[in-house]
Amino acid sequence: MLSDMIAVLADPEDGSPLHKSDDPSRLISETGHQFSIDSSGFINLTGQDNPSGHGDDPAMIASREAFLSGGYFAPFVEAVTAAVYEALDDAGVPDEASPLICEVGAGTGYYLAHSLDAVAGSQGVGIDVSTAAAQHLAQCHPRAVALLADACSRLPLQDESVDVLSVVFAPRNVAEFARVLKPGGQVVVLTADTGHLAELRAPLGIRDVERGKVEQLIQQSQGLLRPVGQPHCVEFSMRLDQEAIAAQIGMSPSAQHIDPDDLAERIELLPDSLNVTARAVITRLGLAQ
Ligand SMILES: C[S@@+](CC[C@H](N)C(=O)[O-])C[C@H]1O[C@@H](n2cnc3c(N)ncnc32)[C@H](O)[C@@H]1O
């Protein structure tokens, strides 16, 4: 898979193309920067030999894997996959054209793998700054390549190389998204909305999602990306037991704001299982010009 994808990769420092080197565990850019391929399969494009401490930690990634494998977010993954499919349809890109689907802040690769399954000939790139996430991403799908890189800096991709770029509950870098999108390409963003996990907020002492996130995204994108159609809300109820609730909170930034013992005590005081609202907004954006 890496051999097929190498042509779209770029040195994050200066954008020069990447090539294989004499050492099979390294890629080299035209300007001479070297990047290692981890034994788990991801390409380390951070420029650091031992990157650590960024993005989700191993415990958060383990919680994410546990929660997502329970299928609780199935309506979210279905909505993202449908939006990716519609974006390719809008651009008139057939499966046989091997469209490139990139997910930024891809975590365990749950959403990317579903999109790749839905589009038979597609190829995938998952980008995450967390080493634990990149290790999962490298195994998420036979047609995916995993890149350890900071999405807030220059993306390690060539200009106009991506057909659809998805971002699910992860950081956005709209200038870079606009640079790497092919003409006619789209960005699909899933943003948590006010009311998400509402039933857990007061009992567990976690903050609600701030209002106006989608408006903020559209505002930030001005001049670079413009909305395609209307953003739409995906809302459903999940029946969660205490173990699933612990995994849901463990995979979110809330886990870092509450003492783990306090959190465990608060979860134990909840009923054995309860209905919890999941609520997020899908926004599709195309190039502004
Ligand atoms: C809330 S998680 C969402 C993961 C995945 N999209 C999902 O929904 O399952 C946010 C992800 O973004 C990653 N992340 C945070 N900052 C990042 C950055 N600057 N560049 C790339 N990834 C980043 C985290 O490591 C984490 O995996």
XYZ file of C-alpha atoms and ligand atoms in Angstrom:
316
model
C 0.000 0.000 0.000
C 2.813 2.430 0.860
C 4.299 2.052 -2.645
C 0.961 3.151 -4.167
C 0.658 6.120 -1.837
C 4.169 7.501 -1.721
C 3.486 9.902 -4.612
C 0.991 11.881 -2.504
C 3.266 12.246 0.540
C 5.307 15.391 1.150
C 7.973 16.595 3.556
C 6.034 18.514 6.264
C 8.917 20.976 6.579
C 9.088 22.178 2.989
C 6.548 20.228 0.919
C 9.153 18.436 -1.199
C 8.223 14.931 -2.460
C 9.098 11.837 -0.405
C 10.854 8.784 -1.832
C 11.942 5.366 -0.605
C 15.534 5.297 0.647
C 18.164 2.532 0.614
C 17.079 1.785 4.179
C 13.603 0.132 3.967
C 12.702 1.558 7.373
C 13.104 5.174 6.188
C 11.681 7.587 3.635
C 13.711 10.521 2.403
C 12.539 13.828 0.961
C 14.074 15.546 -2.053
C 15.628 18.054 0.362
C 17.284 15.233 2.346
C 15.054 15.021 5.448
C 14.630 11.449 6.655
C 11.491 9.951 8.188
C 11.297 6.587 9.921
C 8.699 3.886 9.388
C 7.728 2.463 12.781
C 7.722 -1.324 13.217
C 3.910 -1.107 13.675
C 3.645 0.408 10.186
C 3.049 4.152 10.636
C 5.346 6.762 9.085
C 6.744 9.217 11.597
C 6.607 12.650 9.967
C 7.040 14.674 13.152
C 10.768 15.166 12.614
C 11.393 13.762 16.122
C 12.899 10.340 16.781
C 10.922 9.766 19.980
C 7.770 11.849 19.718
C 5.751 11.779 22.898
C 3.123 13.587 24.851
C 0.948 14.884 22.004
C -2.643 14.038 21.209
C -4.537 11.222 22.901
C -2.552 9.049 25.292
C -2.603 5.209 25.211
C -5.356 5.004 27.877
C -7.618 7.357 25.882
C -7.009 5.367 22.701
C -7.792 2.088 24.543
C -11.055 3.630 25.833
C -11.901 4.875 22.312
C -11.287 1.433 20.852
C -13.449 -0.195 23.575
C -16.316 2.285 23.155
C -16.383 2.377 19.340
C -16.205 -1.416 19.079
C -19.486 -1.488 21.063
C -21.187 0.090 18.020
C -22.761 2.929 20.069
C -21.689 5.563 17.525
C -22.943 3.594 14.489
C -25.266 6.442 13.352
C -22.280 8.827 13.393
C -20.080 6.516 11.313
C -22.954 5.894 8.892
C -23.525 9.646 8.498
C -19.823 10.371 7.894
C -19.537 7.501 5.407
C -22.649 8.709 3.541
C -21.256 12.266 3.401
C -17.916 10.996 2.038
C -19.797 9.005 -0.576
C -21.941 12.015 -1.556
C -18.847 14.221 -1.823
C -17.261 11.780 -4.295
C -20.552 11.570 -6.175
C -20.763 15.391 -6.405
C -17.248 15.479 -7.857
C -18.108 12.691 -10.321
C -15.225 10.526 -9.049
C -15.912 6.824 -9.756
C -14.611 4.044 -7.457
C -12.253 2.907 -10.266
C -10.445 6.277 -10.119
C -8.945 5.168 -6.755
C -10.073 8.283 -4.851
C -7.914 9.327 -1.935
C -9.780 9.703 1.365
C -7.829 11.367 4.176
C -8.911 11.589 7.800
C -7.247 14.144 10.057
C -7.102 13.407 13.797
C -8.166 9.904 12.820
C -7.713 8.221 16.231
C -8.117 4.459 15.900
C -9.196 4.733 12.238
C -12.812 3.715 12.924
C -14.338 6.310 10.576
C -11.621 6.048 7.902
C -11.953 2.249 7.726
C -15.725 2.500 7.220
C -15.295 5.074 4.421
C -12.711 2.859 2.704
C -15.068 -0.133 2.951
C -17.870 1.917 1.383
C -15.812 3.063 -1.621
C -14.396 -0.079 -3.201
C -11.419 1.351 -5.101
C -10.452 4.046 -2.617
C -7.156 4.537 -0.808
C -6.818 6.073 2.632
C -4.468 8.225 4.657
C -5.000 8.596 8.391
C -3.154 11.388 10.188
C -2.797 11.656 13.955
C -0.255 13.251 16.276
C -0.650 10.528 18.922
C 1.739 7.573 18.698
C -0.861 5.255 20.274
C -3.419 6.358 17.665
C -0.941 5.968 14.793
C -0.211 2.386 15.889
C -3.929 1.578 15.620
C -4.324 3.526 12.389
C -1.550 1.500 10.755
C -3.697 -1.621 11.239
C -7.143 -0.115 10.606
C -7.571 -1.095 6.948
C -5.498 -2.826 4.235
C -5.910 0.228 1.984
C -4.876 2.807 4.599
C -1.516 4.391 5.332
C -0.940 5.896 8.793
C 0.991 9.119 9.271
C 2.186 10.428 12.641
C 2.046 14.181 12.082
C 0.771 17.413 13.603
C -2.313 18.556 11.679
C -1.878 22.078 13.035
C 1.313 22.419 10.965
C 1.839 21.822 7.242
C 0.130 18.533 6.319
C 2.551 15.928 4.895
C 0.604 15.717 1.639
C 1.044 17.114 -1.856
C -1.082 20.033 -3.099
C -4.374 18.945 -4.716
C -3.913 15.284 -3.778
C -7.035 14.464 -1.704
C -10.564 13.757 -2.980
C -12.313 13.843 0.405
C -10.894 14.869 3.762
C -12.836 13.971 6.910
C -12.443 15.377 10.415
C -14.394 13.784 13.244
C -14.228 15.483 16.647
C -10.653 16.522 15.816
C -8.610 19.689 15.148
C -9.111 21.588 11.899
C -6.557 23.422 9.784
C -8.689 24.888 7.015
C -5.838 26.558 5.105
C -4.066 23.217 4.816
C -7.308 21.402 3.987
C -7.859 23.827 1.094
C -4.272 23.314 -0.103
C -4.429 19.504 -0.237
C -7.958 19.169 -1.696
C -8.267 18.366 -5.385
C -10.455 20.767 -7.387
C -14.013 19.542 -6.737
C -12.909 17.831 -3.507
C -14.712 18.297 -0.200
C -14.077 18.344 3.533
C -16.547 16.450 5.752
C -16.590 17.631 9.368
C -18.456 16.028 12.273
C -18.670 18.433 15.222
C -20.128 17.630 18.637
C -23.190 19.789 19.340
C -24.724 21.243 22.479
C -26.751 18.487 24.152
C -24.243 15.727 23.291
C -24.057 13.373 26.309
C -26.466 15.727 28.113
C -27.619 13.119 30.661
C -24.032 12.543 31.867
C -22.915 16.159 32.267
C -24.379 17.080 35.665
C -23.905 13.683 37.409
C -20.290 13.364 36.242
C -19.392 17.067 36.406
C -18.316 17.411 32.763
C -18.671 20.545 30.679
C -21.250 20.874 27.890
C -20.144 21.425 24.286
C -19.778 25.141 23.586
C -22.413 26.679 21.325
C -21.760 27.918 17.776
C -19.004 25.464 16.779
C -20.331 25.042 13.235
C -20.743 28.803 12.753
C -17.161 29.180 13.980
C -15.975 26.576 11.431
C -17.762 28.350 8.573
C -16.373 31.702 9.722
C -12.789 30.319 9.932
C -13.150 28.810 6.450
C -14.124 32.046 4.715
C -12.160 32.676 1.536
C -10.813 29.104 1.564
C -13.777 26.750 1.885
C -17.521 27.261 1.562
C -20.389 25.097 2.844
C -21.922 22.601 0.434
C -25.633 22.326 1.270
C -26.869 22.834 4.825
C -25.075 21.410 7.868
C -27.324 18.766 9.427
C -27.700 17.348 12.890
C -27.333 13.634 13.694
C -29.017 12.833 17.008
C -29.820 9.474 18.590
C -30.114 7.792 21.961
C -27.650 5.192 23.265
C -28.359 2.707 26.058
C -25.080 2.752 28.001
C -24.066 0.625 30.968
C -21.473 1.863 33.452
C -18.598 0.204 31.597
C -19.563 1.931 28.334
C -19.942 5.256 30.164
C -16.460 4.869 31.664
C -15.078 4.160 28.164
C -16.945 7.153 26.666
C -15.608 9.545 29.296
C -12.161 7.914 29.182
C -11.811 8.650 25.466
C -12.685 12.330 25.825
C -10.749 15.330 27.152
C -13.132 15.294 30.153
C -11.066 12.389 31.475
C -8.139 14.774 31.956
C -10.157 17.276 33.999
C -11.533 14.896 36.632
C -9.596 12.851 39.164
C -9.932 9.180 38.047
C -11.089 8.027 41.527
C -13.751 10.773 41.684
C -14.901 9.815 38.185
C -15.149 6.119 39.098
C -17.187 7.011 42.224
C -19.557 9.230 40.239
C -20.063 6.511 37.609
C -20.878 3.961 40.330
C -23.656 6.236 41.606
C -25.366 6.142 38.174
C -28.088 3.554 37.396
C -26.790 0.256 35.935
C -27.684 1.567 32.499
C -29.275 4.729 31.113
C -30.272 6.397 27.867
C -27.727 8.976 26.772
C -28.164 11.432 23.881
C -25.520 11.566 21.158
C -25.689 14.738 19.060
C -23.349 16.137 16.413
C -23.493 18.155 13.199
C -22.179 17.109 9.777
C -20.880 19.937 7.611
C -19.569 19.536 4.058
C -17.272 22.197 2.630
C -15.870 22.634 -0.878
C -13.166 24.946 -2.182
C -14.222 28.595 -2.136
C -12.838 29.157 -5.651
C -11.548 13.244 19.959
S -10.325 12.295 19.134
C -11.184 11.796 17.641
C -10.558 10.594 16.979
C -11.354 10.018 15.787
N -11.602 11.019 14.788
C -12.657 9.425 16.278
O -13.647 10.175 16.329
O -12.665 8.257 16.637
C -9.223 13.535 18.518
C -8.009 12.948 17.819
O -7.241 14.023 17.275
C -5.867 13.776 17.562
N -5.166 15.084 17.551
C -5.195 16.054 18.497
N -4.419 17.099 18.121
C -3.902 16.777 16.905
C -3.029 17.436 16.002
N -2.537 18.638 16.273
N -2.704 16.791 14.850
C -3.195 15.551 14.569
N -4.019 14.881 15.393
C -4.379 15.488 16.535
C -5.869 13.076 18.896
O -4.671 12.358 19.133
C -7.094 12.174 18.751
O -6.770 10.919 18.192
